[in-house]
PDB file of N, CA and C in Angstrom:
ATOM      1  N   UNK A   5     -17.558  28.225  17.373  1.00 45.00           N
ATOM      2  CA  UNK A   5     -16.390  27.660  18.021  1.00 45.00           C
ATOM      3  C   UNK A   5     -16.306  26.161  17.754  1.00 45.00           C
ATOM      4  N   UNK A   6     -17.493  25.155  18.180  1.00 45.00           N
ATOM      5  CA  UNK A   6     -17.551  23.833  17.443  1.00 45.00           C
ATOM      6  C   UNK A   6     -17.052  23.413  16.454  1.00 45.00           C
ATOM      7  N   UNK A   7     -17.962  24.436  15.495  1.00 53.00           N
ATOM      8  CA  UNK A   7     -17.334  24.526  13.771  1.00 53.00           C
ATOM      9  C   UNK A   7     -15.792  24.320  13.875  1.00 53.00           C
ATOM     10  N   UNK A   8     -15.191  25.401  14.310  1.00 53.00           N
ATOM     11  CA  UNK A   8     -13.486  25.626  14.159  1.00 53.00           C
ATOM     12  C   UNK A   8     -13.000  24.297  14.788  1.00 53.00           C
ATOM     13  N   UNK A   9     -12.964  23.599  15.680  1.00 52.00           N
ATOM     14  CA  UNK A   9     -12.497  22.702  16.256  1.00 52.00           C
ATOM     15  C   UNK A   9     -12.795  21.697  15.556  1.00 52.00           C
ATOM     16  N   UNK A  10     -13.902  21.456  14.904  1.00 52.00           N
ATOM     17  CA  UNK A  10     -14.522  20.097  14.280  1.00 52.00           C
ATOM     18  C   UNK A  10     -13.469  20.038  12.662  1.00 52.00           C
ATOM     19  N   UNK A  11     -13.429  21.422  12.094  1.00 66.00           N
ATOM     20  CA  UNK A  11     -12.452  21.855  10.654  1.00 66.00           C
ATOM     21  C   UNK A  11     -11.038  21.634  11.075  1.00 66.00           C
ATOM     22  N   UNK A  12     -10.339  22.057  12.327  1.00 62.00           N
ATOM     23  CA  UNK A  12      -8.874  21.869  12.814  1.00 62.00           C
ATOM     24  C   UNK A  12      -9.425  20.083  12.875  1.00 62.00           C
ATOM     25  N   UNK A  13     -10.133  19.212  13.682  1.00 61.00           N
ATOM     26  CA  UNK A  13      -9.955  17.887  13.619  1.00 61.00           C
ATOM     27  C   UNK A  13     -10.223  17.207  12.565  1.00 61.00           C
ATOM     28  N   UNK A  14     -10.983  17.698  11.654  1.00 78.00           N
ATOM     29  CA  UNK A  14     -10.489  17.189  10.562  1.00 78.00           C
ATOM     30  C   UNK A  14      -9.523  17.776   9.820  1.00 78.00           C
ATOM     31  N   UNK A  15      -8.970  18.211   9.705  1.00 79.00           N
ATOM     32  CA  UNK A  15      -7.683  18.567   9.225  1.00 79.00           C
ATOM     33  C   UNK A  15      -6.762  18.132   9.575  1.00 79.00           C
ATOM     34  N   UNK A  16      -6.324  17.638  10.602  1.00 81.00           N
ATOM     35  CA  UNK A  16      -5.657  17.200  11.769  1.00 81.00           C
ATOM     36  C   UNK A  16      -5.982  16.031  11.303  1.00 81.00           C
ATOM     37  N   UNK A  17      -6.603  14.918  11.003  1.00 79.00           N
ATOM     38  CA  UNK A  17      -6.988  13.679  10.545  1.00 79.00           C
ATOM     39  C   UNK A  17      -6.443  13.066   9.208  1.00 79.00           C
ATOM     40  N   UNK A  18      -6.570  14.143   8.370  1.00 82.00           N
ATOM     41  CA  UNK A  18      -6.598  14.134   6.912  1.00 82.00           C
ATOM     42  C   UNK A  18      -5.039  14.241   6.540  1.00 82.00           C
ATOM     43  N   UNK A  19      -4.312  14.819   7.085  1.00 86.00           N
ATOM     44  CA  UNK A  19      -2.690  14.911   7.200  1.00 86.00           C
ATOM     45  C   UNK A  19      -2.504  13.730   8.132  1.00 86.00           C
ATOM     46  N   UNK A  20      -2.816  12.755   8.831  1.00 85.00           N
ATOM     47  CA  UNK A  20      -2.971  11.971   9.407  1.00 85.00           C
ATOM     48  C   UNK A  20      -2.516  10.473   8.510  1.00 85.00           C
ATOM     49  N   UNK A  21      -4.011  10.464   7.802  1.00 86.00           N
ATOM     50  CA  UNK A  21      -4.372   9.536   6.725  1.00 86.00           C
ATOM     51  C   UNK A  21      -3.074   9.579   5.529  1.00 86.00           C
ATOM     52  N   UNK A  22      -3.251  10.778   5.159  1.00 89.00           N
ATOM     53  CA  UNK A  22      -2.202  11.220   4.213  1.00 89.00           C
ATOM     54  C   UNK A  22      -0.559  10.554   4.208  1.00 89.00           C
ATOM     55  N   UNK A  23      -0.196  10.986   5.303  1.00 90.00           N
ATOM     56  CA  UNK A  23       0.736  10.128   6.006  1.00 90.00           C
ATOM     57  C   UNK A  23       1.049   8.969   5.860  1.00 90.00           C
ATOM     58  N   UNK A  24      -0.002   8.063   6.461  1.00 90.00           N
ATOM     59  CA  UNK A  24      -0.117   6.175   6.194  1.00 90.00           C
ATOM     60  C   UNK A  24      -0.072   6.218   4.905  1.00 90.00           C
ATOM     61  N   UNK A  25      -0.902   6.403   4.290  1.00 93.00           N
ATOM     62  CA  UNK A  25      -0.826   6.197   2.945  1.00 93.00           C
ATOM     63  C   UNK A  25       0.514   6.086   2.296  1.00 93.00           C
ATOM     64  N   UNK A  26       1.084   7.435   2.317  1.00 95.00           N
ATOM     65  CA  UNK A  26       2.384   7.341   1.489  1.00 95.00           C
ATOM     66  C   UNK A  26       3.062   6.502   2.328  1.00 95.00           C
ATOM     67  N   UNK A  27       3.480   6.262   3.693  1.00 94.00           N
ATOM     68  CA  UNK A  27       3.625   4.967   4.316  1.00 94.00           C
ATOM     69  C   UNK A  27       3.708   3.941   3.647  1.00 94.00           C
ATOM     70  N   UNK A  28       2.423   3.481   3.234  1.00 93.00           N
ATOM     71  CA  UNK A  28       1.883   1.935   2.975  1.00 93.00           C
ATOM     72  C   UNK A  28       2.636   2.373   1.851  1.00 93.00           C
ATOM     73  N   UNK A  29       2.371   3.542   0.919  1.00 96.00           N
ATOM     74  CA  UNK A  29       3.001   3.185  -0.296  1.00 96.00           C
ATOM     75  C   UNK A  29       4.736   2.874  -0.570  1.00 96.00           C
ATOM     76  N   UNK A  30       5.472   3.591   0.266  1.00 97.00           N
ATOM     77  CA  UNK A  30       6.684   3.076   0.525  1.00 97.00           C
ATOM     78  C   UNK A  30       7.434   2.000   0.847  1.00 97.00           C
ATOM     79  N   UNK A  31       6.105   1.150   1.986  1.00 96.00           N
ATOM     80  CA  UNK A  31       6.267  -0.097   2.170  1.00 96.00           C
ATOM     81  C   UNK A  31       6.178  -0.959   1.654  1.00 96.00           C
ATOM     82  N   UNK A  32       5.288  -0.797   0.505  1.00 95.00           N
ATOM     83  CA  UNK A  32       4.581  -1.860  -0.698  1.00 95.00           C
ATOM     84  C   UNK A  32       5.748  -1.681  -1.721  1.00 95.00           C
ATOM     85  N   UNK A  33       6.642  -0.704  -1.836  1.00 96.00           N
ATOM     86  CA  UNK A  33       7.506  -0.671  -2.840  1.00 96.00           C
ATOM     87  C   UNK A  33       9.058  -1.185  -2.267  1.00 96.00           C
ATOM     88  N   UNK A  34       9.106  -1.019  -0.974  1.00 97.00           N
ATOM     89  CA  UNK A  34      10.244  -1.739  -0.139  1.00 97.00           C
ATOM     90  C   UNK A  34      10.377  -3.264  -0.130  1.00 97.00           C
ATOM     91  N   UNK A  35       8.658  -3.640  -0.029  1.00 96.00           N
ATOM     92  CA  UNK A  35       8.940  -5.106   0.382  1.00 96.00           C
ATOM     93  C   UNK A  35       8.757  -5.962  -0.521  1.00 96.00           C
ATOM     94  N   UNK A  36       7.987  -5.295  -1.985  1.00 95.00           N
ATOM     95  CA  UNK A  36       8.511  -5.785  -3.780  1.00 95.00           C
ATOM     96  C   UNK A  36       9.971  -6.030  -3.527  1.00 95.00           C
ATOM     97  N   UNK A  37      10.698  -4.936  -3.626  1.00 96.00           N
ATOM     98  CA  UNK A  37      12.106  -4.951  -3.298  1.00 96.00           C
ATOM     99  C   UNK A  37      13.064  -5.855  -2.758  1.00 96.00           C
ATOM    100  N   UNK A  38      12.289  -6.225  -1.365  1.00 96.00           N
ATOM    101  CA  UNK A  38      13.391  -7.327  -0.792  1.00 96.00           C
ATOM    102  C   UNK A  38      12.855  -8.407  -1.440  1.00 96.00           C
ATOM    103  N   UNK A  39      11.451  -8.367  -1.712  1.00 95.00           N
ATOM    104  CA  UNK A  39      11.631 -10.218  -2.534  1.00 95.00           C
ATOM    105  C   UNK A  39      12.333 -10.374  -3.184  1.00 95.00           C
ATOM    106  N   UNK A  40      12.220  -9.618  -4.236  1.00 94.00           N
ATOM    107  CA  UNK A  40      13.345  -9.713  -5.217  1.00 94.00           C
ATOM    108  C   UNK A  40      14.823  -9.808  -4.845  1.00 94.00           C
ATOM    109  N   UNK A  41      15.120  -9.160  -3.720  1.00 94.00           N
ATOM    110  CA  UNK A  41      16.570  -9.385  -2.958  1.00 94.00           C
ATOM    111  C   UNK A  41      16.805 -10.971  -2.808  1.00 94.00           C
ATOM    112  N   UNK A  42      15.758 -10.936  -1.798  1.00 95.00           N
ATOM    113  CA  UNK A  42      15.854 -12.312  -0.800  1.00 95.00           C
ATOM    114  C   UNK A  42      15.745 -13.643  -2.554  1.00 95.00           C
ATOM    115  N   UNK A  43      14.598 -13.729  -2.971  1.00 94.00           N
ATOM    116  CA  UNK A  43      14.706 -14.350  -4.200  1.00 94.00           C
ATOM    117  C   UNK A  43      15.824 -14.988  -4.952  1.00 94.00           C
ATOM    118  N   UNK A  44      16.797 -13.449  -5.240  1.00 93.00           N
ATOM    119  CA  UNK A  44      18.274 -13.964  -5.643  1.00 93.00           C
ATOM    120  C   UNK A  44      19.471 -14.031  -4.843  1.00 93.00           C
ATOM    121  N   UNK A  45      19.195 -14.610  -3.326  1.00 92.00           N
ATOM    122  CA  UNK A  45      20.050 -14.705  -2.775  1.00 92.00           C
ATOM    123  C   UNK A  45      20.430 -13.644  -2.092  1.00 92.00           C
ATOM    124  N   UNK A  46      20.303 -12.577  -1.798  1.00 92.00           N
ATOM    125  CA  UNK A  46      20.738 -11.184  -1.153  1.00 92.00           C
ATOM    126  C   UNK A  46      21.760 -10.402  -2.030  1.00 92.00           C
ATOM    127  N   UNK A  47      21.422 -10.694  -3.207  1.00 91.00           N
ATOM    128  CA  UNK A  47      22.721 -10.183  -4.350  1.00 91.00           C
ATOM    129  C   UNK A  47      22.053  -9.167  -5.379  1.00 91.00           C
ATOM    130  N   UNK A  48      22.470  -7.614  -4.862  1.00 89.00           N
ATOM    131  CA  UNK A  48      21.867  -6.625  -6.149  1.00 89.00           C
ATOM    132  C   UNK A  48      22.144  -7.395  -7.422  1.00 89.00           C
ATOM    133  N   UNK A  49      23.322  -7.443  -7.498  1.00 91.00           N
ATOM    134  CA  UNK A  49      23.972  -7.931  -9.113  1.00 91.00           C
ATOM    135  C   UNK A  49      23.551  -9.184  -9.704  1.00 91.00           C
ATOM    136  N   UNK A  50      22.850  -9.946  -8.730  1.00 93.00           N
ATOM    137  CA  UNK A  50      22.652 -11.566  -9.715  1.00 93.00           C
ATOM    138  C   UNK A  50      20.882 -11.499  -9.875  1.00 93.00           C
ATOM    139  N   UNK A  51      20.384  -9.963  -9.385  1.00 93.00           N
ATOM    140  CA  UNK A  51      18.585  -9.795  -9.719  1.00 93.00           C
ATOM    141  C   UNK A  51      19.088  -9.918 -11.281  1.00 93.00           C
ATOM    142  N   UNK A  52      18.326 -10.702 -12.817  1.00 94.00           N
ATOM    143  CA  UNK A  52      18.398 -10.254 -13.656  1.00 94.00           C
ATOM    144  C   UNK A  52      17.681  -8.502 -14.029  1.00 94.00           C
ATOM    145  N   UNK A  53      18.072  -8.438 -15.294  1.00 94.00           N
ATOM    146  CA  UNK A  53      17.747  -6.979 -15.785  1.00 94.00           C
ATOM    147  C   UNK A  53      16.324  -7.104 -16.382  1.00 94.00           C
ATOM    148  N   UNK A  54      15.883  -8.099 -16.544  1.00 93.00           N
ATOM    149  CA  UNK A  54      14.283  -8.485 -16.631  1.00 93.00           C
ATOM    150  C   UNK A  54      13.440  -7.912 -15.497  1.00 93.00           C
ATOM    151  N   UNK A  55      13.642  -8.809 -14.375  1.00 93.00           N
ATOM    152  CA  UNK A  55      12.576  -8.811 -13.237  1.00 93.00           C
ATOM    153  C   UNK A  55      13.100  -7.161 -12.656  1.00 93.00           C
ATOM    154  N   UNK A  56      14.398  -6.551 -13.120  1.00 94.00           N
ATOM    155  CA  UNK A  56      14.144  -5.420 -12.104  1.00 94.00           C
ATOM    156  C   UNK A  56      13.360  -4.243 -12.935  1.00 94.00           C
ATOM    157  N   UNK A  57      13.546  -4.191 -14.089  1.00 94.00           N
ATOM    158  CA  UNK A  57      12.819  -3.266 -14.991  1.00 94.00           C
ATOM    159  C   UNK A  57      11.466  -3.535 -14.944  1.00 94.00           C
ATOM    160  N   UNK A  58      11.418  -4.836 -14.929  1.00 92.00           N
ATOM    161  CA  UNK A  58       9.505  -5.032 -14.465  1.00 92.00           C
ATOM    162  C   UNK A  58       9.158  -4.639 -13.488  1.00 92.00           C
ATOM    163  N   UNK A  59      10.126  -4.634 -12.659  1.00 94.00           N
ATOM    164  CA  UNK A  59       9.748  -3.723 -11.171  1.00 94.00           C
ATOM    165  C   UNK A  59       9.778  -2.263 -11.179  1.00 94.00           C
ATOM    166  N   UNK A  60      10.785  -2.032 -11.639  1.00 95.00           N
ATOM    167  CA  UNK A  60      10.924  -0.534 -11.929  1.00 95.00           C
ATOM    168  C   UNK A  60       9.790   0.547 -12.489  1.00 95.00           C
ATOM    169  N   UNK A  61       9.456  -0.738 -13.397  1.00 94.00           N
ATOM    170  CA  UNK A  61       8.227   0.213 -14.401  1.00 94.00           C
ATOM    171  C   UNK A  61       6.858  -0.066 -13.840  1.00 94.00           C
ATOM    172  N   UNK A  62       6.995  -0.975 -12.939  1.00 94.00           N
ATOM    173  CA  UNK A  62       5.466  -1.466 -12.791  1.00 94.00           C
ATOM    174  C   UNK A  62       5.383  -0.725 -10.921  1.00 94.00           C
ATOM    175  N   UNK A  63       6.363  -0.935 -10.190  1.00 96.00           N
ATOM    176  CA  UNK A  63       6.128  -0.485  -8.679  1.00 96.00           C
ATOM    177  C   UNK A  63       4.978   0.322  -8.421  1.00 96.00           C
ATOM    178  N   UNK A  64       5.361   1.656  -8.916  1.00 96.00           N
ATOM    179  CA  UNK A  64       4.586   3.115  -8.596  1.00 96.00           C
ATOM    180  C   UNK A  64       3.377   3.123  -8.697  1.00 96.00           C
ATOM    181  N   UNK A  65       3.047   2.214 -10.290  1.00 95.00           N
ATOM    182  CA  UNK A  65       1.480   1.834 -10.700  1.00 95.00           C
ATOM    183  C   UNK A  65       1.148   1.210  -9.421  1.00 95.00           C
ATOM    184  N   UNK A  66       1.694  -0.144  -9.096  1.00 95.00           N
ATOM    185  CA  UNK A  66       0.962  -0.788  -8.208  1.00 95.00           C
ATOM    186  C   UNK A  66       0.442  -0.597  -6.824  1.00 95.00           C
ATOM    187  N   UNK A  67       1.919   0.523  -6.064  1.00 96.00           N
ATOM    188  CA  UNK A  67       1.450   1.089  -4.532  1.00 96.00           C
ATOM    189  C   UNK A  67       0.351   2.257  -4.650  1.00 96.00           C
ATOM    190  N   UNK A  68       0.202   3.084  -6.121  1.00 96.00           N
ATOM    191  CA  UNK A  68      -0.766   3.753  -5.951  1.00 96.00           C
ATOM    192  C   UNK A  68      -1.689   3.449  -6.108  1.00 96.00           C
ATOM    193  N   UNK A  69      -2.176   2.217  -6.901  1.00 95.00           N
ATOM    194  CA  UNK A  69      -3.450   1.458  -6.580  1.00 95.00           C
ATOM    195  C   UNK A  69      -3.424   0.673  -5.573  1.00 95.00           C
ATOM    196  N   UNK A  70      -2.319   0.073  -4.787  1.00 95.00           N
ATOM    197  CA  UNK A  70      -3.033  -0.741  -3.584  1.00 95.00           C
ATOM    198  C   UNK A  70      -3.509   0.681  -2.491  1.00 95.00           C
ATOM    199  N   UNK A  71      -3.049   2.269  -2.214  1.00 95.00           N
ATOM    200  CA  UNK A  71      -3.451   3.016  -1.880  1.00 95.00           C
ATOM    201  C   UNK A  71      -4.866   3.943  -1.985  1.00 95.00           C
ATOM    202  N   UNK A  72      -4.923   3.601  -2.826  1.00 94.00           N
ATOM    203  CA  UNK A  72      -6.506   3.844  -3.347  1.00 94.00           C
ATOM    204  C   UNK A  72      -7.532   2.804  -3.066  1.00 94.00           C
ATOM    205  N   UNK A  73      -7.105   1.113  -3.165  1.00 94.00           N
ATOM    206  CA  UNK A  73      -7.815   0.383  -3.233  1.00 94.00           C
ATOM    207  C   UNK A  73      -8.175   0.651  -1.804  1.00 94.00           C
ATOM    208  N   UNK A  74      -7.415   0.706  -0.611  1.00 90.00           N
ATOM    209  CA  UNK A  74      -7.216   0.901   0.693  1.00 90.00           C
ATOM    210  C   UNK A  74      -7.975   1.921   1.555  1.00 90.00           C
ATOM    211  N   UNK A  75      -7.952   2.334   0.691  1.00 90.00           N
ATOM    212  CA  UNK A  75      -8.517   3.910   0.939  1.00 90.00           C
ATOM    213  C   UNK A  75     -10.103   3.287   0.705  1.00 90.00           C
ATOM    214  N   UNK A  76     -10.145   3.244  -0.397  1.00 91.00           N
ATOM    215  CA  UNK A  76     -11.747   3.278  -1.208  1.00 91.00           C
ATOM    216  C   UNK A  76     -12.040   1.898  -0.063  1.00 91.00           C
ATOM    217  N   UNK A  77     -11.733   1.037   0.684  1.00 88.00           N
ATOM    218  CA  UNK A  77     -12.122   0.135   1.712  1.00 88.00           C
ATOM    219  C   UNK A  77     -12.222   0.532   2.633  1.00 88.00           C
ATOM    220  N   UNK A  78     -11.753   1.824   2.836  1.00 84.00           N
ATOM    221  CA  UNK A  78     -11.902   2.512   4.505  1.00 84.00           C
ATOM    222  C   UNK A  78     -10.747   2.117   5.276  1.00 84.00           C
ATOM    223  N   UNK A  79      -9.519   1.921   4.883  1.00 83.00           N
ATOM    224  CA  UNK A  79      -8.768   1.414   5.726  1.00 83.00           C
ATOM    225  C   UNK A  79      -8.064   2.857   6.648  1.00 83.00           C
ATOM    226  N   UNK A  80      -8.077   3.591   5.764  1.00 83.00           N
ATOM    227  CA  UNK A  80      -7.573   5.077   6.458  1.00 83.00           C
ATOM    228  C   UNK A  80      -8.779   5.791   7.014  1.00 83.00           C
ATOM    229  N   UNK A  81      -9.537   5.429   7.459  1.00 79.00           N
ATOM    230  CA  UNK A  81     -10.459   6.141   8.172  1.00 79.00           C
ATOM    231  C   UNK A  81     -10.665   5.372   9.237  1.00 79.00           C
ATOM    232  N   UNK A  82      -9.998   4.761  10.286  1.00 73.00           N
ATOM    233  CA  UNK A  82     -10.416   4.230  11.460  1.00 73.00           C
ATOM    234  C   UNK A  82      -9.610   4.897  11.693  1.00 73.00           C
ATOM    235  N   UNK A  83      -9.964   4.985  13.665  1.00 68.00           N
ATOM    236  CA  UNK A  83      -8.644   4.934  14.556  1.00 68.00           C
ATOM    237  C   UNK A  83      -8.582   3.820  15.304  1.00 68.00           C
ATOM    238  N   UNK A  84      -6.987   3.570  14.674  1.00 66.00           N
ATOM    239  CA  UNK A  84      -6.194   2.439  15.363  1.00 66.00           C
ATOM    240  C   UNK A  84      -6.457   1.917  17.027  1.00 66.00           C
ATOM    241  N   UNK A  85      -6.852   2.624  17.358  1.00 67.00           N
ATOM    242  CA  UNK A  85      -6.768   2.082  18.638  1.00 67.00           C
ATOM    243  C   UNK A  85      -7.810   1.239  19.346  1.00 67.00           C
ATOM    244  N   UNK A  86      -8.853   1.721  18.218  1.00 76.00           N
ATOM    245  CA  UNK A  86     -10.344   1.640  18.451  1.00 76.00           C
ATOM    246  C   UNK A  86     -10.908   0.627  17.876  1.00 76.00           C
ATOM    247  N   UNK A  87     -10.135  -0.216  16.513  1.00 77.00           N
ATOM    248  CA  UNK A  87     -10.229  -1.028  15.444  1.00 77.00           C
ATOM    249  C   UNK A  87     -11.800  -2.225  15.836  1.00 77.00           C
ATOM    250  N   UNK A  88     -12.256  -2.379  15.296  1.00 84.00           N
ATOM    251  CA  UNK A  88     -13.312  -3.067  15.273  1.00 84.00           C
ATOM    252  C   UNK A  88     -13.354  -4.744  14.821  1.00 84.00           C
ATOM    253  N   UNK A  89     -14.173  -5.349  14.600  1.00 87.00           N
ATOM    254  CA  UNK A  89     -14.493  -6.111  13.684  1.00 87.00           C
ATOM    255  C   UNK A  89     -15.091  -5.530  12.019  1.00 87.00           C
ATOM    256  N   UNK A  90     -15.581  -4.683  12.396  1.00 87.00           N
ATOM    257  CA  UNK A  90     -15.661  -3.816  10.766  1.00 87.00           C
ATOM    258  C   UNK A  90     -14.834  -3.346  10.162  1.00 87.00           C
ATOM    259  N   UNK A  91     -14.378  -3.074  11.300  1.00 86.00           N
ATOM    260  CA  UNK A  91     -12.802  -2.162  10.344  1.00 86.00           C
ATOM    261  C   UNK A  91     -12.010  -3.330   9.831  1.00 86.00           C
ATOM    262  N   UNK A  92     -11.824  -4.261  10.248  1.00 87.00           N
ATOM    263  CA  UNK A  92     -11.242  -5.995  10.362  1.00 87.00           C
ATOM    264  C   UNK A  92     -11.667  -6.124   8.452  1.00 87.00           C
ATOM    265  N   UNK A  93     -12.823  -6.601   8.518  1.00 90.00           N
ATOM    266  CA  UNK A  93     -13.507  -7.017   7.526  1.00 90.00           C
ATOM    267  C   UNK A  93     -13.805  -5.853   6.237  1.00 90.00           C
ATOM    268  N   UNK A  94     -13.737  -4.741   6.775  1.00 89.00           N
ATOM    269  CA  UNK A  94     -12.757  -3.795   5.582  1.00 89.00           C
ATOM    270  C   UNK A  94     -11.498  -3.536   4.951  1.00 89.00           C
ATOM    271  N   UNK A  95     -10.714  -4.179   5.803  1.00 88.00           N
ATOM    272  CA  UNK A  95      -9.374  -4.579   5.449  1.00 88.00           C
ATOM    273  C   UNK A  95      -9.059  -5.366   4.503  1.00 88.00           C
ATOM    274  N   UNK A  96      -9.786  -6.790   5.378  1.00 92.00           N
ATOM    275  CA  UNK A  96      -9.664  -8.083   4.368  1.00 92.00           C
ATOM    276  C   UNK A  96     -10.414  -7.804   2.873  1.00 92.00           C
ATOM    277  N   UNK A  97     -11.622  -6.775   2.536  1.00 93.00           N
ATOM    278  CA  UNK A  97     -12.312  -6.787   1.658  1.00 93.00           C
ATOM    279  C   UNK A  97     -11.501  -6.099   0.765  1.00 93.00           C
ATOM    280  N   UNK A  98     -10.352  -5.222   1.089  1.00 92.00           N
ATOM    281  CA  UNK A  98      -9.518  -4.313   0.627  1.00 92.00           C
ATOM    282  C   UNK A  98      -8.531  -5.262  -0.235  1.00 92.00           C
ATOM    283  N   UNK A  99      -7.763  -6.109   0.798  1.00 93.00           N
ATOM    284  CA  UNK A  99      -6.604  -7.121   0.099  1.00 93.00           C
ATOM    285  C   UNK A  99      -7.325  -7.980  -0.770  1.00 93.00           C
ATOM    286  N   UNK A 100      -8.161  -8.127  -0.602  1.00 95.00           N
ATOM    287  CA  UNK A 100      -8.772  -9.817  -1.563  1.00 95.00           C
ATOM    288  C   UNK A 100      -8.804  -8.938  -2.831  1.00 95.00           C
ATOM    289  N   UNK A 101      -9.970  -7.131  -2.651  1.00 95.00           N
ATOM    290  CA  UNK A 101      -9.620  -6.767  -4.074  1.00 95.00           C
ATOM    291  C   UNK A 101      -8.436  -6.422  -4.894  1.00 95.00           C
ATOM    292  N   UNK A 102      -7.216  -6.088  -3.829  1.00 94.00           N
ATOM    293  CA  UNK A 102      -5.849  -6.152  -4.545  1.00 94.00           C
ATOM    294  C   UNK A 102      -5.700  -7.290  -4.815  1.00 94.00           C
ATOM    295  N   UNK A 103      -5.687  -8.322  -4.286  1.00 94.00           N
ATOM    296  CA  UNK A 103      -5.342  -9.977  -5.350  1.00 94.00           C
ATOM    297  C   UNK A 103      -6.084 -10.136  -6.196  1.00 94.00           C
ATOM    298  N   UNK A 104      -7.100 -10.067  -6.446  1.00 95.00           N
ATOM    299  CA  UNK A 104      -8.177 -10.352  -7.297  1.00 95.00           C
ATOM    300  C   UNK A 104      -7.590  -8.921  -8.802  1.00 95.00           C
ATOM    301  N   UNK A 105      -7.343  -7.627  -8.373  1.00 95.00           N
ATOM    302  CA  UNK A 105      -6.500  -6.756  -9.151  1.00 95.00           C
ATOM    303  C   UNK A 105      -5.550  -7.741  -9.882  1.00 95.00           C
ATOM    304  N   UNK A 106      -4.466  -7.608  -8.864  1.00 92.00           N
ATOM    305  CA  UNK A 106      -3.331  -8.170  -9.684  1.00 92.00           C
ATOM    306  C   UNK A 106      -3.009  -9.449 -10.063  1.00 92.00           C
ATOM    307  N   UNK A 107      -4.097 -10.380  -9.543  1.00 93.00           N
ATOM    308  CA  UNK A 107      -4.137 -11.424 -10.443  1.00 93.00           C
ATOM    309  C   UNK A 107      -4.411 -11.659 -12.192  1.00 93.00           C
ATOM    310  N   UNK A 108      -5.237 -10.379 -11.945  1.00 94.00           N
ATOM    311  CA  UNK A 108      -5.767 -10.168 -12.887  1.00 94.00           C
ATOM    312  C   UNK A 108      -4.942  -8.990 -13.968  1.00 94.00           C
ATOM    313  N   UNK A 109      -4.141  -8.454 -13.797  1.00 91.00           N
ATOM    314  CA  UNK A 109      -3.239  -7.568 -14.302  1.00 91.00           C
ATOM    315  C   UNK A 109      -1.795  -8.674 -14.781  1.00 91.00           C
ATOM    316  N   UNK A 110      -1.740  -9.774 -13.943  1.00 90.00           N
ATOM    317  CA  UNK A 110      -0.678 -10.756 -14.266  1.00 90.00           C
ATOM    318  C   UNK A 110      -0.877 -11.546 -15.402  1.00 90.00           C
ATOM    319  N   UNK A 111      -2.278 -12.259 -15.505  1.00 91.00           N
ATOM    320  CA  UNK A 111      -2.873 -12.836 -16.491  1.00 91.00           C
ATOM    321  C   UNK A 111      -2.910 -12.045 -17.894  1.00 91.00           C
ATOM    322  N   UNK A 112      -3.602 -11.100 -17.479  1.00 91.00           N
ATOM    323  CA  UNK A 112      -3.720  -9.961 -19.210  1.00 91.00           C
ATOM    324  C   UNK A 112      -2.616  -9.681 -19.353  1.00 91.00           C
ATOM    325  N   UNK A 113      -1.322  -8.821 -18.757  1.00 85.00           N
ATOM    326  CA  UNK A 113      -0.384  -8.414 -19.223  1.00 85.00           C
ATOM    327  C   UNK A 113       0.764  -9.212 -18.878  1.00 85.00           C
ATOM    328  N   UNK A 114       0.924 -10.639 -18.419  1.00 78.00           N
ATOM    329  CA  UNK A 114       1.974 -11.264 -18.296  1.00 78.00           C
ATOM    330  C   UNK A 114       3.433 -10.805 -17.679  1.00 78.00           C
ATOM    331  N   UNK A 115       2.756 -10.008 -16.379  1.00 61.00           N
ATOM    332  CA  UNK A 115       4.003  -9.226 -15.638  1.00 61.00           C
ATOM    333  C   UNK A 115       4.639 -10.224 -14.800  1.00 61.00           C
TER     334      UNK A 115
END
């Protein structure tokens, strides 16, 4: 009986996680988005056809690695409510390696 309850809570967890994730990843591709809005003034039409195709082609790559990076930091395995100082400092260890990523993806490939 343990067993079954312990397999339903994690399961129950894992559709949980799953969730945020594509979350974060939606959000990370929304708020690329408004920079680029806000950037040119709040005007679809005056984004050039440069910066949006660089966006276009590059977005998907990037929220599925900041999702992974996130992940692989433990950020989807706390509960929120409960958040720690570890969980804190898994976070931050998470973003520094996405900047440290795409700093480094900017430099080599001049995106």
């Amino acid at each position: 009986m343990l067993k079954q309850n312990l397999s339903v809570y994690n399961w129950s967890r894992l559709k949980r996680s799953a969730a945020v994730a594509v979350l974060d990843a939606l959000w990370i591709a929304l708020s690329f988005f408004l920079a680029l809005w806000i950037r040119f003034e709040f005007r679809l039409t005056s984004i050039p056809e440069k910066y949006f195709s660089v966006y276009c082609s590059t977005i998907i790559w990037w929220a599925l690695l900041c999702v992974v990076v996130l992940a692989v930091a433990g950020a989807y395995n706390c509960i929120w409510r409960y958040i720690g100082l570890r969980d804190l400092l898994r976070l931050i260890v998470g973003y520094a390696a996405l900047v440290g990523i795409g700093l480094f993806l900017v430099v080599m490939f001049s995106v």
